[in-house]
Each structure stands twice: as C-alpha cells, then as structure tokens.
Coordinates of C-alpha atoms and ligand atoms in Angstrom, one line a residue:
M1 CA 0.0 0.0 0.0
K2 CA 1.2 3.4 -0.9
N3 CA -1.1 5.2 1.5
H4 CA 1.9 6.4 3.5
L5 CA 2.7 8.8 0.8
R6 CA -0.8 10.3 0.7
F7 CA -2.6 12.8 3.0
D8 CA -6.3 13.4 3.3
L9 CA -6.8 17.1 3.8
H10 CA -10.6 17.3 4.1
T11 CA -12.3 15.6 7.1
H12 CA -15.1 16.3 9.5
T13 CA -15.8 15.2 13.1
R14 CA -18.6 15.4 15.6
A15 CA -17.6 18.9 16.4
S16 CA -19.5 19.9 13.2
D17 CA -21.5 17.4 11.2
G18 CA -19.3 14.3 11.1
L19 CA -20.1 11.2 13.1
L20 CA -16.7 10.3 14.6
S21 CA -15.0 12.0 17.6
P22 CA -11.7 13.8 16.7
R23 CA -9.8 11.0 18.5
E24 CA -11.6 8.3 16.6
L25 CA -10.9 10.1 13.3
V26 CA -7.2 10.4 14.0
V27 CA -6.8 6.8 15.1
L28 CA -8.7 5.6 12.0
A29 CA -6.4 7.7 9.7
K30 CA -3.4 6.1 11.4
R31 CA -4.8 2.7 11.0
R32 CA -5.4 3.3 7.3
S33 CA -1.7 4.2 7.0
L34 CA -2.4 7.7 5.6
A35 CA 0.7 9.8 6.0
G36 CA -1.4 12.4 7.8
I37 CA -4.7 14.2 7.8
A38 CA -6.2 17.7 8.2
V39 CA -9.2 18.0 10.5
T40 CA -11.4 20.6 8.8
D41 CA -14.8 20.9 10.6
H42 CA -17.3 23.4 9.2
D43 CA -17.2 26.8 10.9
T44 CA -15.8 25.5 14.2
V45 CA -12.4 24.8 15.8
D46 CA -13.9 23.0 18.8
G47 CA -12.6 19.6 17.7
L48 CA -9.0 20.7 17.2
G49 CA -7.9 20.4 20.8
E50 CA -8.8 16.7 21.0
A51 CA -7.4 16.1 17.5
L52 CA -4.0 17.7 18.4
T53 CA -3.9 15.9 21.8
T54 CA -4.5 12.6 19.9
S55 CA -1.8 13.6 17.4
E56 CA 0.6 14.0 20.3
E57 CA -0.4 10.7 21.9
E58 CA -0.3 8.7 18.7
G59 CA 2.8 10.5 17.2
Y60 CA 0.6 11.0 14.1
P61 CA 0.7 14.1 11.9
V62 CA -2.5 16.2 12.1
I63 CA -3.0 19.6 10.5
P64 CA -5.4 21.8 12.4
G65 CA -7.9 23.2 10.0
V66 CA -11.3 24.6 9.4
E67 CA -13.7 24.7 6.5
L68 CA -15.4 28.1 6.4
T69 CA -18.8 28.4 4.8
T70 CA -18.9 31.7 2.9
D71 CA -21.2 33.7 0.6
Y72 CA -19.9 35.0 -2.8
D73 CA -22.8 36.7 -4.5
R74 CA -25.4 34.0 -4.9
F75 CA -22.8 31.2 -4.6
E76 CA -21.9 29.2 -1.5
V77 CA -18.1 29.0 -1.4
H78 CA -16.2 26.9 1.1
I79 CA -12.7 28.0 2.2
L80 CA -10.4 25.4 3.8
A81 CA -7.8 27.0 6.1
Y82 CA -4.8 24.9 7.2
F83 CA -2.4 25.3 10.1
I84 CA -4.6 27.9 11.8
D85 CA -3.9 28.9 15.3
H86 CA -7.2 27.7 16.8
R87 CA -6.7 29.9 19.8
H88 CA -6.6 33.0 17.7
P89 CA -9.1 35.4 19.4
E90 CA -10.5 37.1 16.2
L91 CA -11.0 33.7 14.6
R92 CA -12.8 32.3 17.7
A93 CA -15.0 35.4 18.1
R94 CA -16.1 35.3 14.4
L95 CA -16.8 31.6 14.5
A96 CA -18.8 32.0 17.7
E97 CA -21.1 34.5 15.8
V98 CA -21.4 32.2 12.9
T99 CA -22.4 29.2 15.0
H100 CA -24.8 31.4 16.9
D101 CA -26.5 32.4 13.7
R102 CA -26.6 28.7 12.7
L103 CA -28.6 27.9 15.8
A104 CA -31.3 30.4 14.9
R105 CA -31.4 29.2 11.4
A106 CA -31.7 25.6 12.4
E107 CA -34.6 26.5 14.7
E108 CA -36.3 28.2 11.8
M109 CA -35.8 25.1 9.6
V110 CA -37.3 22.9 12.4
A111 CA -40.3 25.2 12.6
R112 CA -40.8 24.9 8.9
L113 CA -40.5 21.1 8.9
N114 CA -43.1 20.9 11.6
A115 CA -45.4 23.3 9.7
L116 CA -45.0 20.9 6.7
G117 CA -46.2 18.0 8.9
Y118 CA -42.8 16.4 9.8
H119 CA -42.8 16.2 13.5
L120 CA -39.4 17.1 14.8
A121 CA -38.6 18.3 18.3
W122 CA -35.8 20.8 18.7
E123 CA -34.4 18.7 21.6
A124 CA -34.0 15.7 19.2
V125 CA -31.9 17.9 16.9
R126 CA -29.8 19.4 19.8
A127 CA -29.2 15.9 21.1
R128 CA -27.5 15.0 17.8
A129 CA -25.0 17.9 18.0
N130 CA -21.9 17.6 20.0
G131 CA -21.5 21.4 20.6
P132 CA -23.0 24.6 19.4
Y133 CA -22.6 23.8 15.7
I134 CA -25.8 22.6 14.0
G135 CA -26.3 22.0 10.3
R136 CA -28.9 20.3 8.1
P137 CA -27.5 16.8 8.6
H138 CA -28.4 17.0 12.3
L139 CA -32.0 17.6 11.3
V140 CA -32.1 14.7 8.9
R141 CA -30.5 12.4 11.4
A142 CA -33.0 13.3 14.1
L143 CA -35.9 12.7 11.6
V144 CA -34.5 9.3 10.8
E145 CA -33.6 8.2 14.3
T146 CA -37.0 9.3 15.7
G147 CA -38.8 7.3 13.0
V148 CA -40.3 10.2 11.1
I149 CA -38.6 9.3 7.8
P150 CA -37.1 5.9 6.8
R151 CA -33.3 5.9 6.5
E152 CA -33.3 5.0 2.8
K153 CA -35.4 8.1 2.1
A154 CA -33.1 10.5 3.9
E155 CA -31.2 11.6 0.8
D156 CA -34.4 12.2 -1.2
F157 CA -35.8 14.1 1.7
F158 CA -32.7 16.3 1.9
R159 CA -33.1 17.2 -1.8
A160 CA -36.8 17.7 -1.6
Y161 CA -37.0 19.9 1.5
L162 CA -33.6 21.1 2.6
V163 CA -31.7 22.4 -0.5
P164 CA -31.8 26.1 -1.6
G165 CA -35.2 26.8 -3.0
A166 CA -36.9 23.9 -1.2
P167 CA -39.7 24.6 1.3
A168 CA -37.8 24.1 4.6
Y169 CA -34.5 25.6 3.6
V170 CA -33.3 28.7 5.3
P171 CA -30.0 30.3 4.1
H172 CA -27.1 30.9 6.3
R173 CA -25.8 34.3 7.1
E174 CA -22.1 33.6 6.6
L175 CA -18.8 35.3 6.2
A176 CA -18.1 36.9 2.8
T177 CA -15.5 34.9 0.9
E178 CA -12.8 37.6 1.0
E179 CA -13.3 38.1 4.7
A180 CA -12.9 34.3 5.3
I181 CA -9.6 34.4 3.4
R182 CA -8.4 37.4 5.5
L183 CA -9.5 35.7 8.7
A184 CA -7.6 32.5 7.8
L185 CA -4.5 34.5 7.1
A186 CA -4.8 36.6 10.3
A187 CA -5.0 33.3 12.2
G188 CA -1.7 32.2 10.6
G189 CA -3.5 29.8 8.3
V190 CA -3.2 28.9 4.7
P191 CA -6.5 29.4 2.7
V192 CA -7.5 26.9 0.0
L193 CA -10.6 26.9 -2.1
A194 CA -12.6 23.7 -1.4
H195 CA -14.2 21.5 -4.1
P196 CA -14.2 24.2 -6.9
G197 CA -16.2 21.8 -9.1
R198 CA -19.1 22.0 -6.7
M199 CA -19.2 25.7 -6.9
G200 CA -19.8 26.3 -10.5
N201 CA -17.9 29.6 -10.9
P202 CA -14.2 29.2 -11.8
K203 CA -14.2 32.9 -12.7
L204 CA -14.0 33.9 -9.1
I205 CA -10.7 32.2 -8.6
P206 CA -8.4 35.1 -9.8
R207 CA -10.3 37.4 -7.5
L208 CA -9.7 35.2 -4.5
V209 CA -6.0 34.9 -5.5
A210 CA -5.8 38.7 -5.3
V211 CA -6.9 38.6 -1.6
G212 CA -4.4 35.8 -0.7
L213 CA -5.8 32.4 -1.7
V214 CA -2.9 29.9 -1.6
G215 CA -4.4 26.6 -2.8
L216 CA -7.1 24.8 -4.8
E217 CA -8.7 21.5 -3.8
T218 CA -8.2 19.9 -7.2
D219 CA -8.7 16.3 -6.0
Y220 CA -12.1 15.6 -4.6
P221 CA -14.5 12.6 -4.8
L222 CA -17.2 14.4 -6.7
H223 CA -14.7 15.9 -9.3
S224 CA -14.6 13.9 -12.6
A225 CA -11.2 13.1 -14.1
Q226 CA -11.8 16.0 -16.5
E227 CA -12.6 18.4 -13.7
T228 CA -9.5 17.4 -11.7
A229 CA -7.3 17.9 -14.8
F230 CA -9.0 21.3 -15.5
Y231 CA -8.5 22.5 -11.9
R232 CA -4.9 21.2 -11.8
R233 CA -4.2 23.3 -14.9
L234 CA -5.9 26.3 -13.3
A235 CA -3.8 25.8 -10.1
S236 CA -0.7 25.9 -12.2
T237 CA -1.9 29.0 -14.1
Y238 CA -2.4 31.0 -10.9
G239 CA 0.5 29.5 -8.9
L240 CA -1.9 27.8 -6.5
V241 CA -1.0 24.7 -4.5
P242 CA -3.1 21.7 -5.7
T243 CA -4.5 19.8 -2.8
G244 CA -7.0 17.0 -2.2
G245 CA -9.2 15.4 0.4
S246 CA -12.2 13.1 0.8
D247 CA -14.7 15.2 2.7
F248 CA -15.1 12.2 5.0
H249 CA -17.9 12.6 7.5
G250 CA -17.9 9.1 9.0
E251 CA -21.2 8.3 7.2
P252 CA -21.5 4.8 5.9
N253 CA -22.9 6.0 2.6
G254 CA -20.5 8.9 2.2
P255 CA -16.9 9.1 0.9
S256 CA -14.5 6.9 2.8
L257 CA -11.4 8.3 4.5
G258 CA -8.6 8.7 2.0
L259 CA -10.9 8.4 -1.1
A260 CA -9.3 11.6 -2.4
T261 CA -5.8 12.6 -1.2
C262 CA -3.1 15.1 -1.5
E263 CA 0.6 14.5 -2.3
G264 CA 3.4 15.3 0.0
A265 CA 4.9 18.0 -2.2
S266 CA 1.7 20.0 -1.9
V267 CA 1.6 19.5 1.9
L268 CA 5.1 20.9 2.2
A269 CA 4.1 23.8 0.0
L270 CA 1.3 24.6 2.4
V271 CA 3.7 24.3 5.4
R272 CA 5.9 26.9 3.7
H273 CA 2.9 29.4 3.8
A274 CA 1.9 28.6 7.3
R275 CA 2.5 31.3 9.9
G276 CA 0.7 29.7 12.9
P277 CA 2.6 28.0 15.8
L278 CA 1.6 24.5 14.8
A279 CA 3.4 23.7 11.5
P280 CA 6.7 22.7 13.2
A281 CA 4.9 20.2 15.4
F282 CA 3.3 18.7 12.3
L283 CA 6.6 18.4 10.5
G284 CA 8.2 16.9 13.6
K285 CA 5.6 14.1 13.7
L286 CA 5.9 13.6 9.9
Y287 CA 9.6 13.1 10.2
I288 CA 9.3 10.7 13.1
S289 CA 6.5 8.7 11.6
A290 CA 8.2 8.5 8.2
N291 CA 10.8 6.4 9.9
S292 CA 8.2 3.7 10.5
W293 CA 7.0 3.6 6.9
E294 CA 7.6 0.3 5.1
Ligands
LIG301 P1 -25.5 23.2 6.4 O1 -24.3 23.3 7.2 O2 -26.8 23.2 7.2 O3 -25.5 24.1 5.2 O4 -25.5 21.7 5.8 C1 -24.5 21.4 4.8 C2 -24.0 20.0 5.0 O5 -25.1 19.1 4.6 C3 -22.8 19.7 4.2 O6 -21.7 20.0 4.9 C4 -23.0 18.2 4.0 O7 -22.4 17.5 5.1 C5 -24.5 18.0 4.0 N1 -25.1 17.9 2.6 C6 -25.1 18.9 1.7 N2 -25.8 18.5 0.6 C7 -26.3 17.3 0.9 C8 -27.2 16.4 0.2 N3 -27.7 16.6 -1.0 N4 -27.5 15.2 0.9 C9 -27.0 14.9 2.1 N5 -26.2 15.8 2.8 C10 -25.9 16.9 2.2
LIG302 MN1 -20.8 18.5 6.2
LIG303 MN1 -17.7 21.9 1.6
LIG304 MN1 -16.4 19.5 3.9

C-alpha cells in the first residue's frame, strides 16, 4: 500500500456534522496508513484540541484546519484553512457569531418542517449535535432516528426539503469569501478553495487569488477526471498549491477516508505558507512517523 505517501486534507468530526470524535478520526487515519490528515470541521475549531492531543499521543501528523462556509454573490463557497492557530481570538470570536446564527437558522428550519407535517422536536436535533454547531445533517439524522422518515429516504428528503429553493431551507448568514480568506491569514493559516467543481464559478478564482488564496482543492471525490485535470491546470496557471481530500464525515454512505488525497509536495508547499505555531509540530511528527513507513 502506498497510503503512507498520501494525505487526506478534508475531514469532519462530531464537532461539526461528522459522526466520529476527533480521537476516533485520527486513530482511523493512522490505522489506514495515511501519512497524515487535516481536520477541517465546518465553521468551528472545537474539535481541534482533541485532534491535536491525539496527534501527540499517537505520534501521528495532524494539520489543524477549518472549512469556512462563505457567501460569494449567490454562490456558497467553502474555504479550507490549514495550520490555523485555533486559539486566535479574532477567529474564535467570528466563528462564535457564525455558530450562533446557525442555531437560529436551524430552529427556523425545524419550525418549517413541523409546519409541513414532519414532527421534529428541537431537543431531538440538539441531542445529535456535540456542541453549538448545527447543520442540516443533524435535522435529517433526528428525523430518521425518531422514525419520522425511513433511513433509505433520507437523501431524497434532503433534496426535496432542505436544499436552496426547497420549502424548509433557510439560508445561512455567513462570512463573505474575502473576509474568510483574510481571517484565515490573520490566524496564521493557509487558505485553500474547497471543491471548486461543486461551486460552478471558476471565474471567481483570480479574485480570490488577489486577496491571498494559496491553494485549490483539485482532487475531490465528486470531481470527474476531466474536472480534476481542469483545476490542476488552473492551479498551475495561478500559482496555487493543488490539494486533495475526501470530505469524510464518517457516514457509511458517504466518501471513505482517503478516497481523495493530497501528495506530499503539496503538503510541504502549504507548510511553507503557514504562519501559525503548529506547523513545526506537524513536521516533527511527519519526520518521526516517516521512519516507520515500510
Ligand atoms: P448546512 O451546514 O446546514 O448548510 O448543511 C450542509 C451540510 O449538509 C454539508 O456539509 C454536507 O455535510 C451535507 N449535505 C449537503 N448537501 C447534501 C445532500 N444533498 N445530501 C446529504 N447531505 C448533504
Ligand atoms: Mn458537512
Ligand atoms: Mn464543503
Ligand atoms: Mn467538507
């Protein structure tokens, strides 16, 4: 297996809408012989303390990250930020506002689902979140686990009721994309545009480069081979680091850990851009764990 040359730079834990704890995720990555992972929960850094403690205990390289949900005109754009200082006060304050807004939004979606005849208690939703972060998957899991909709209908239900334009959908009030890039940089992090193929507007890439975008997630499970090739060319045109990751959430029907990966050269290019205090620790663990590669 050549896993030990590959990194998965896009994963979620229970701190946002994943199903595994940060510890379980890091231990799984080590068992899969990935060279390292980035933990990139949506709009929260609450899982990073446990992820980094596990990284220490296991001697396994973990990049502290976050995936910021942002608005760019009418597009939802996700910015991955790597090697952030998760204790950075401005980052924490802004994320606290975002998760607070998410709570109100989730309550509104629950109210709409109830009005549509899908009985869903707010407490059932809260019980499925591990912290203040709540997103649409928590609503769907609560509906399935309280028997309101069958598990095999969950995906259809999501598309029928909870996507933009659908009756129970409420938009987020999020960071503007440029602000997210500035925030990532201010926290010592390295901003990378997530899954550009899911965004449908490659024209915004040069504008994001102008405010400090460093990388492009070229390798992603939902990108076709043509899209991956297209975005790799784009990365090279704009001098962006090509990265990759699975978007693993721990869901049995979702992408598996390591389904899309990033090569070591790109990881080292990200390290060179990192200003936060945690890149040296990552490199140290990489160096030590590389000695055990077969
Ligand atoms: P939210 O944070 O409320 O905007 O929910 C977005 C999350 O829902 C994403 O991060 C995915 O984990 C999940 N998601 C998005 N689209 C779908 C879909 N069509 N089916 C199932 N889950 C989805
Ligand atoms: Mn998600
Ligand atoms: Mn995303
Ligand atoms: Mn993601």
